[in-house]
């Protein structure tokens, strides 16, 4: 198998980040519906862990002379993803005038509108059935 070129590596990185972001956002949304208090605690732990890792990158110069700039850029990119995921609400389907038969239908319809795969929607539907929100 040939080694990917620079353009391929960039595409791999871009698509990997996109897929991880979409997966994390979907999982965060499902967790927020299942148990908002647990979700908040988990999100705070994630953010603390990421901040600590970026601080270590800066302090130890683990990425070379540009470690601080790299840590800041990574932090900005991750912060955008976390903000989107942790505040994602599945209400746009209702706001846009769609009529849903219940909370599961409304949230799954909004999830479908985000463009994630039907397999991911099926996983979320299964999670909602197994762990209904109270």
N, CA, C and O atoms as a DFTB+ gen file, in Angstrom:
536 C
 N C O
     1  1       0.853      -1.178       0.000
     2  2       0.000       0.000       0.000
     3  2       0.894       1.235       0.000
     4  3       1.843       1.317       0.780
     5  1       0.600       2.175      -0.855
     6  2       1.399       3.393      -0.965
     7  2       1.115       4.329       0.205
     8  3       0.001       4.387       0.726
     9  1       2.147       5.053       0.598
    10  2       2.005       6.023       1.681
    11  2       1.239       7.232       1.142
    12  3       1.528       7.711       0.046
    13  1       0.249       7.733       1.921
    14  2      -0.518       8.882       1.444
    15  2       0.378      10.111       1.283
    16  3       1.310      10.314       2.060
    17  1       0.087      10.927       0.269
    18  2       0.808      12.171       0.065
    19  2       0.304      13.252       1.014
    20  3      -0.593      13.011       1.821
    21  1       0.886      14.441       0.909
    22  2       0.502      15.546       1.793
    23  2      -0.976      15.906       1.667
    24  3      -1.653      16.123       2.672
    25  1      -1.476      15.971       0.429
    26  2      -2.893      16.291       0.231
    27  2      -3.788      15.220       0.842
    28  3      -4.816      15.526       1.445
    29  1      -3.386      13.960       0.679
    30  2      -4.148      12.863       1.268
    31  2      -4.109      12.932       2.787
    32  3      -5.129      12.715       3.442
    33  1      -2.957      13.228       3.351
    34  2      -2.827      13.350       4.808
    35  2      -3.728      14.451       5.343
    36  3      -4.357      14.288       6.388
    37  1      -3.793      15.570       4.631
    38  2      -4.666      16.659       5.049
    39  2      -6.127      16.238       4.983
    40  3      -6.909      16.567       5.874
    41  1      -6.496      15.519       3.943
    42  2      -7.870      15.025       3.825
    43  2      -8.179      14.038       4.940
    44  3      -9.265      14.068       5.518
    45  1      -7.228      13.165       5.242
    46  2      -7.413      12.192       6.323
    47  2      -7.618      12.926       7.641
    48  3      -8.534      12.602       8.396
    49  1      -6.768      13.916       7.924
    50  2      -6.884      14.684       9.169
    51  2      -8.214      15.425       9.232
    52  3      -8.879      15.419      10.269
    53  1      -8.608      16.066       8.131
    54  2      -9.846      16.844       8.084
    55  2     -11.062      15.939       8.303
    56  3     -11.955      16.274       9.081
    57  1     -11.095      14.801       7.621
    58  2     -12.230      13.891       7.750
    59  2     -12.263      13.202       9.107
    60  3     -13.336      12.958       9.659
    61  1     -11.091      12.891       9.641
    62  2     -11.035      12.300      10.978
    63  2     -11.605      13.263      12.008
    64  3     -12.419      12.874      12.846
    65  1     -11.177      14.522      11.945
    66  2     -11.685      15.527      12.868
    67  2     -13.190      15.689      12.710
    68  3     -13.913      15.771      13.703
    69  1     -13.662      15.736      11.481
    70  2     -15.096      15.892      11.233
    71  2     -15.887      14.727      11.824
    72  3     -16.905      14.933      12.484
    73  1     -15.419      13.507      11.585
    74  2     -16.142      12.335      12.081
    75  2     -16.123      12.265      13.601
    76  3     -17.130      11.922      14.221
    77  1     -14.987      12.588      14.202
    78  2     -14.926      12.608      15.661
    79  2     -15.853      13.673      16.239
    80  3     -16.528      13.441      17.242
    81  1     -15.881      14.841      15.601
    82  2     -16.755      15.921      16.055
    83  2     -18.208      15.497      15.982
    84  3     -18.949      15.673      16.949
    85  1     -18.628      14.943      14.861
    86  2     -20.023      14.529      14.704
    87  2     -20.400      13.444      15.708
    88  3     -21.486      13.475      16.286
    89  1     -19.506      12.496      15.910
    90  2     -19.767      11.418      16.855
    91  2     -19.875      11.959      18.273
    92  3     -20.785      11.595      19.018
    93  1     -18.942      12.830      18.640
    94  2     -18.955      13.408      19.981
    95  2     -20.217      14.243      20.190
    96  3     -20.840      14.164      21.249
    97  1     -20.596      15.035      19.201
    98  2     -21.801      15.853      19.327
    99  2     -23.045      14.982      19.499
   100  3     -23.904      15.285      20.327
   101  1     -23.142      13.919      18.732
   102  2     -24.294      13.019      18.848
   103  2     -24.322      12.345      20.213
   104  3     -25.375      12.253      20.843
   105  1     -23.171      11.874      20.668
   106  2     -23.103      11.220      21.980
   107  2     -23.406      12.215      23.096
   108  3     -24.106      11.877      24.050
   109  1     -22.892      13.427      22.989
   110  2     -23.151      14.449      24.005
   111  2     -24.637      14.769      24.069
   112  3     -25.201      14.903      25.155
   113  1     -25.267      14.890      22.913
   114  2     -26.696      15.165      22.888
   115  2     -27.510      14.052      23.532
   116  3     -28.440      14.316      24.293
   117  1     -27.162      12.817      23.227
   118  2     -27.872      11.678      23.831
   119  2     -27.654      11.659      25.334
   120  3     -28.601      11.428      26.087
   121  1     -26.444      11.892      25.782
   122  2     -26.153      11.893      27.216
   123  2     -26.890      13.026      27.919
   124  3     -27.394      12.837      29.026
   125  1     -26.961      14.194      27.297
   126  2     -27.682      15.316      27.922
   127  2     -29.161      14.994      28.091
   128  3     -29.771      15.388      29.086
   129  1     -29.743      14.282      27.128
   130  2     -31.148      13.910      27.260
   131  2     -31.344      12.836      28.311
   132  3     -32.351      12.837      29.019
   133  1     -30.390      11.916      28.422
   134  2     -30.536      10.816      29.370
   135  2     -30.311      11.264      30.810
   136  3     -31.065      10.889      31.708
   137  1     -29.256      12.080      31.029
   138  2     -28.913      12.475      32.387
   139  2     -28.115      13.783      32.344
   140  3     -26.886      13.754      32.287
   141  1     -28.798      14.912      32.369
   142  2     -28.113      16.202      32.244
   143  2     -27.062      16.456      33.327
   144  3     -26.020      17.049      33.044
   145  1     -27.319      16.019      34.553
   146  2     -26.351      16.249      35.625
   147  2     -25.068      15.446      35.399
   148  3     -23.969      15.968      35.587
   149  1     -25.202      14.201      35.003
   150  2     -24.027      13.379      34.714
   151  2     -23.285      13.937      33.506
   152  3     -22.055      13.945      33.475
   153  1     -24.032      14.399      32.520
   154  2     -23.407      14.970      31.328
   155  2     -22.562      16.181      31.703
   156  3     -21.423      16.305      31.254
   157  1     -23.109      17.071      32.520
   158  2     -22.373      18.268      32.922
   159  2     -21.078      17.907      33.649
   160  3     -20.029      18.491      33.378
   161  1     -21.151      16.942      34.574
   162  2     -19.947      16.527      35.298
   163  2     -18.917      15.923      34.347
   164  3     -17.722      16.190      34.469
   165  1     -19.379      15.118      33.412
   166  2     -18.483      14.491      32.452
   167  2     -17.841      15.537      31.536
   168  3     -16.644      15.470      31.256
   169  1     -18.633      16.495      31.076
   170  2     -18.098      17.546      30.208
   171  2     -17.047      18.378      30.935
   172  3     -16.024      18.735      30.350
   173  1     -17.293      18.686      32.201
   174  2     -16.307      19.445      32.979
   175  2     -15.013      18.653      33.116
   176  3     -13.923      19.217      33.017
   177  1     -15.130      17.353      33.342
   178  2     -13.926      16.510      33.450
   179  2     -13.165      16.478      32.132
   180  3     -11.937      16.560      32.123
   181  1     -13.884      16.359      31.019
   182  2     -13.225      16.383      29.703
   183  2     -12.471      17.689      29.497
   184  3     -11.312      17.690      29.083
   185  1     -13.139      18.799      29.790
   186  2     -12.523      20.112      29.583
   187  2     -11.293      20.295      30.461
   188  3     -10.287      20.849      30.019
   189  1     -11.374      19.836      31.694
   190  2     -10.232      19.935      32.611
   191  2      -9.062      19.093      32.099
   192  3      -7.913      19.534      32.135
   193  1      -9.354      17.885      31.623
   194  2      -8.320      17.003      31.102
   195  2      -7.654      17.611      29.868
   196  3      -6.432      17.554      29.734
   197  1      -8.432      18.181      28.986
   198  2      -7.886      18.810      27.778
   199  2      -7.040      20.020      28.150
   200  3      -5.940      20.195      27.626
   201  1      -7.546      20.852      29.049
   202  2      -6.792      22.037      29.474
   203  2      -5.469      21.641      30.112
   204  3      -4.441      22.269      29.858
   205  1      -5.492      20.602      30.940
   206  2      -4.244      20.133      31.571
   207  2      -3.253      19.638      30.529
   208  3      -2.061      19.931      30.623
   209  1      -3.731      18.889      29.535
   210  2      -2.840      18.379      28.489
   211  2      -2.229      19.517      27.672
   212  3      -1.046      19.481      27.334
   213  1      -3.037      20.518      27.360
   214  2      -2.522      21.666      26.603
   215  2      -1.524      22.472      27.434
   216  3      -0.532      22.975      26.906
   217  1      -1.788      22.591      28.717
   218  2      -0.848      23.283      29.602
   219  2       0.490      22.543      29.655
   220  3       1.550      23.168      29.631
   221  1       0.437      21.224      29.727
   222  2       1.674      20.430      29.731
   223  2       2.418      20.594      28.403
   224  3       3.645      20.696      28.390
   225  1       1.686      20.620      27.290
   226  2       2.314      20.811      25.987
   227  2       3.071      22.136      25.966
   228  3       4.196      22.207      25.472
   229  1       2.451      23.180      26.503
   230  2       3.083      24.496      26.563
   231  2       4.299      24.471      27.498
   232  3       5.375      24.938      27.125
   233  1       4.133      23.936      28.689
   234  2       5.197      23.961      29.694
   235  2       6.399      23.117      29.297
   236  3       7.539      23.518      29.533
   237  1       6.168      21.971      28.706
   238  2       7.267      21.054      28.359
   239  2       7.790      21.249      26.938
   240  3       8.757      20.607      26.529
   241  1       7.149      22.132      26.200
   242  2       7.557      22.369      24.808
   243  2       7.600      21.072      24.011
   244  3       8.509      20.845      23.213
   245  1       6.609      20.234      24.240
   246  2       6.597      18.906      23.628
   247  2       6.415      18.933      22.112
   248  3       6.707      17.945      21.439
   249  1       5.940      20.043      21.572
   250  2       5.772      20.160      20.126
   251  2       6.813      21.096      19.514
   252  3       6.620      21.624      18.418
   253  1       7.908      21.293      20.227
   254  2       8.996      22.129      19.711
   255  2       8.828      23.588      20.072
   256  3       8.065      23.930      20.976
   257  1       9.546      24.450      19.361
   258  2       9.548      25.874      19.709
   259  2       8.186      26.554      19.553
   260  3       7.935      27.584      20.179
   261  1       7.322      25.995      18.738
   262  2       5.991      26.580      18.535
   263  2       4.924      25.914      19.405
   264  3       3.734      26.007      19.105
   265  1       5.338      25.255      20.466
   266  2       4.397      24.510      21.308
   267  2       3.264      25.380      21.840
   268  3       2.114      24.943      21.871
   269  1       3.575      26.598      22.256
   270  2       2.534      27.461      22.812
   271  2       1.499      27.811      21.744
   272  3       0.297      27.724      21.994
   273  1       1.953      28.200      20.571
   274  2       1.029      28.536      19.487
   275  2       0.208      27.316      19.073
   276  3      -0.985      27.428      18.789
   277  1       0.849      26.163      19.042
   278  2       0.142      24.935      18.682
   279  2      -0.905      24.608      19.741
   280  3      -2.041      24.266      19.409
   281  1      -0.527      24.711      21.021
   282  2      -1.465      24.427      22.115
   283  2      -2.670      25.369      22.048
   284  3      -3.808      24.940      22.239
   285  1      -2.418      26.642      21.778
   286  2      -3.518      27.607      21.667
   287  2      -4.431      27.280      20.490
   288  3      -5.654      27.349      20.614
   289  1      -3.846      26.925      19.354
   290  2      -4.648      26.589      18.174
   291  2      -5.475      25.331      18.410
   292  3      -6.649      25.273      18.042
   293  1      -4.863      24.331      19.023
   294  2      -5.596      23.096      19.341
   295  2      -6.713      23.411      20.327
   296  3      -7.837      22.934      20.171
   297  1      -6.406      24.209      21.336
   298  2      -7.417      24.586      22.328
   299  2      -8.592      25.305      21.692
   300  3      -9.743      25.034      22.031
   301  1      -8.310      26.224      20.767
   302  2      -9.390      26.933      20.082
   303  2     -10.262      25.981      19.278
   304  3     -11.489      26.076      19.307
   305  1      -9.625      25.067      18.565
   306  2     -10.380      24.133      17.725
   307  2     -11.225      23.194      18.588
   308  3     -12.393      22.946      18.285
   309  1     -10.637      22.682      19.646
   310  2     -11.391      21.781      20.534
   311  2     -12.508      22.538      21.238
   312  3     -13.604      22.004      21.408
   313  1     -12.244      23.773      21.648
   314  2     -13.268      24.563      22.333
   315  2     -14.501      24.755      21.448
   316  3     -15.630      24.694      21.935
   317  1     -14.291      24.984      20.164
   318  2     -15.426      25.121      19.241
   319  2     -16.268      23.852      19.216
   320  3     -17.498      23.905      19.247
   321  1     -15.592      22.720      19.160
   322  2     -16.300      21.436      19.113
   323  2     -17.055      21.195      20.419
   324  3     -18.227      20.817      20.405
   325  1     -16.375      21.417      21.551
   326  2     -17.016      21.196      22.842
   327  2     -18.199      22.136      23.041
   328  3     -19.252      21.721      23.525
   329  1     -18.026      23.394      22.668
   330  2     -19.141      24.341      22.804
   331  2     -20.337      23.893      21.984
   332  3     -21.471      23.920      22.461
   333  1     -20.083      23.481      20.755
   334  2     -21.176      23.028      19.900
   335  2     -21.838      21.795      20.497
   336  3     -23.065      21.725      20.563
   337  1     -21.050      20.832      20.928
   338  2     -21.599      19.575      21.439
   339  2     -22.333      19.765      22.753
   340  3     -23.405      19.191      22.947
   341  1     -21.785      20.550      23.649
   342  2     -22.354      20.665      24.986
   343  2     -23.581      21.563      25.022
   344  3     -24.380      21.495      25.956
   345  1     -23.728      22.392      24.019
   346  2     -24.900      23.264      23.972
   347  2     -25.879      22.843      22.893
   348  3     -26.907      23.492      22.701
   349  1     -25.574      21.775      22.196
   350  2     -26.447      21.347      21.090
   351  2     -27.825      21.011      21.645
   352  3     -27.967      20.187      22.548
   353  1     -28.801      21.646      21.103
   354  2     -30.183      21.380      21.490
   355  2     -30.874      20.781      20.273
   356  3     -30.598      21.180      19.142
   357  1     -31.751      19.845      20.496
   358  2     -32.433      19.190      19.388
   359  2     -33.824      19.778      19.188
   360  3     -34.766      19.060      18.855
   361  1     -33.948      21.083      19.394
   362  2     -35.224      21.751      19.236
   363  2     -35.428      22.393      17.868
   364  3     -36.565      22.754      17.566
   365  1     -34.412      22.567      17.014
   366  2     -34.654      23.256      15.741
   367  2     -35.768      22.653      14.901
   368  3     -36.419      23.378      14.149
   369  1     -36.005      21.370      15.001
   370  2     -37.079      20.763      14.211
   371  2     -38.424      21.340      14.616
   372  3     -39.285      21.554      13.762
   373  1     -38.623      21.597      15.910
   374  2     -39.874      22.174      16.382
   375  2     -39.937      23.640      15.980
   376  3     -40.979      24.114      15.528
   377  1     -38.845      24.354      16.137
   378  2     -38.809      25.774      15.793
   379  2     -39.076      25.996      14.312
   380  3     -39.645      27.019      13.930
   381  1     -38.672      25.051      13.479
   382  2     -38.866      25.214      12.037
   383  2     -40.270      24.848      11.593
   384  3     -40.589      24.931      10.407
   385  1     -41.128      24.436      12.554
   386  2     -42.507      24.152      12.202
   387  2     -42.809      22.676      12.048
   388  3     -43.954      22.316      11.774
   389  1     -41.821      21.808      12.214
   390  2     -42.065      20.377      12.098
   391  2     -42.895      19.913      13.281
   392  3     -42.724      20.386      14.404
   393  1     -43.779      18.995      13.014
   394  2     -44.610      18.445      14.076
   395  2     -44.095      17.061      14.391
   396  3     -43.907      16.233      13.501
   397  1     -43.867      16.818      15.683
   398  2     -43.340      15.525      16.102
   399  2     -44.325      14.880      17.060
   400  3     -45.090      15.565      17.738
   401  1     -44.297      13.569      17.107
   402  2     -45.244      12.875      17.961
   403  2     -44.760      12.751      19.393
   404  3     -45.557      12.409      20.267
   405  1     -43.509      13.009      19.670
   406  2     -42.999      12.918      21.032
   407  2     -41.563      13.371      21.082
   408  3     -40.959      13.652      20.047
   409  1     -40.997      13.448      22.300
   410  2     -39.634      13.947      22.441
   411  2     -38.600      13.122      21.677
   412  3     -37.651      13.681      21.128
   413  1     -38.774      11.797      21.634
   414  2     -37.808      10.985      20.904
   415  2     -37.845      11.309      19.417
   416  3     -36.801      11.486      18.790
   417  1     -39.056      11.387      18.850
   418  2     -39.187      11.692      17.427
   419  2     -38.596      13.062      17.092
   420  3     -37.886      13.199      16.095
   421  1     -38.880      14.076      17.910
   422  2     -38.408      15.431      17.658
   423  2     -36.886      15.474      17.698
   424  3     -36.265      16.068      16.816
   425  1     -36.279      14.863      18.695
   426  2     -34.820      14.917      18.806
   427  2     -34.150      14.124      17.690
   428  3     -33.132      14.557      17.151
   429  1     -34.704      12.981      17.343
   430  2     -34.106      12.194      16.272
   431  2     -34.275      12.871      14.919
   432  3     -33.394      12.780      14.064
   433  1     -35.397      13.548      14.723
   434  2     -35.574      14.283      13.472
   435  2     -34.527      15.387      13.356
   436  3     -33.953      15.592      12.287
   437  1     -34.279      16.097      14.456
   438  2     -33.263      17.149      14.446
   439  2     -31.871      16.563      14.240
   440  3     -31.037      17.163      13.562
   441  1     -31.617      15.389      14.827
   442  2     -30.326      14.733      14.625
   443  2     -30.146      14.400      13.154
   444  3     -29.075      14.625      12.590
   445  1     -31.183      13.867      12.532
   446  2     -31.101      13.552      11.095
   447  2     -30.783      14.803      10.285
   448  3     -30.033      14.741       9.311
   449  1     -31.353      15.939      10.684
   450  2     -31.125      17.191       9.953
   451  2     -29.673      17.659      10.058
   452  3     -29.214      18.426       9.212
   453  1     -28.944      17.210      11.082
   454  2     -27.541      17.619      11.200
   455  2     -26.683      16.931      10.158
   456  3     -25.553      17.350       9.910
   457  1     -27.216      15.861       9.535
   458  2     -26.485      15.203       8.463
   459  2     -25.674      13.999       8.904
   460  3     -24.895      13.474       8.108
   461  1     -25.825      13.534      10.152
   462  2     -25.068      12.352      10.539
   463  2     -25.705      11.117       9.913
   464  3     -26.847      11.159       9.455
   465  1     -24.972      10.046       9.900
   466  2     -25.417       8.837       9.196
   467  2     -26.667       8.233       9.829
   468  3     -26.965       8.453      11.003
   469  1     -27.385       7.468       9.017
   470  2     -28.580       6.798       9.525
   471  2     -28.215       5.763      10.585
   472  3     -29.008       5.482      11.483
   473  1     -26.997       5.191      10.476
   474  2     -26.551       4.246      11.499
   475  2     -26.399       4.946      12.846
   476  3     -26.774       4.393      13.879
   477  1     -25.848       6.164      12.837
   478  2     -25.692       6.922      14.080
   479  2     -27.059       7.276      14.664
   480  3     -27.247       7.228      15.879
   481  1     -28.007       7.628      13.804
   482  2     -29.362       7.934      14.269
   483  2     -29.979       6.689      14.895
   484  3     -30.643       6.780      15.927
   485  1     -29.766       5.530      14.281
   486  2     -30.306       4.279      14.830
   487  2     -29.715       3.978      16.200
   488  3     -30.422       3.522      17.099
   489  1     -28.413       4.234      16.361
   490  2     -27.769       4.029      17.669
   491  2     -28.392       4.952      18.697
   492  3     -28.694       4.522      19.811
   493  1     -28.589       6.214      18.342
   494  2     -29.199       7.166      19.272
   495  2     -30.630       6.758      19.621
   496  3     -31.043       6.873      20.775
   497  1     -31.379       6.288      18.640
   498  2     -32.749       5.839      18.904
   499  2     -32.739       4.672      19.881
   500  3     -33.569       4.612      20.788
   501  1     -31.806       3.750      19.701
   502  2     -31.685       2.619      20.614
   503  2     -31.332       3.094      22.024
   504  3     -31.883       2.601      23.008
   505  1     -30.411       4.054      22.113
   506  2     -30.053       4.601      23.427
   507  2     -31.255       5.256      24.092
   508  3     -31.472       5.084      25.291
   509  1     -32.034       6.003      23.322
   510  2     -33.213       6.654      23.893
   511  2     -34.239       5.638      24.377
   512  3     -34.877       5.842      25.410
   513  1     -34.401       4.549      23.640
   514  2     -35.342       3.504      24.081
   515  2     -34.848       2.830      25.361
   516  3     -35.625       2.546      26.273
   517  1     -33.539       2.581      25.407
   518  2     -32.980       1.880      26.565
   519  2     -32.843       2.768      27.785
   520  3     -32.949       2.290      28.914
   521  1     -32.608       4.064      27.574
   522  2     -32.403       4.997      28.675
   523  2     -33.276       6.230      28.485
   524  3     -32.766       7.313      28.198
   525  1     -34.584       6.075      28.643
   526  2     -35.466       7.216      28.402
   527  2     -35.180       8.352      29.392
   528  3     -34.804       8.111      30.539
   529  1     -35.367       9.598      28.925
   530  2     -35.168      10.745      29.816
   531  2     -36.314      10.798      30.804
   532  3     -37.439      10.391      30.512
   533  1     -35.998      11.311      31.986
   534  2     -37.047      11.347      33.014
   535  2     -37.819      12.629      32.980
   536  3     -38.736      12.819      33.779
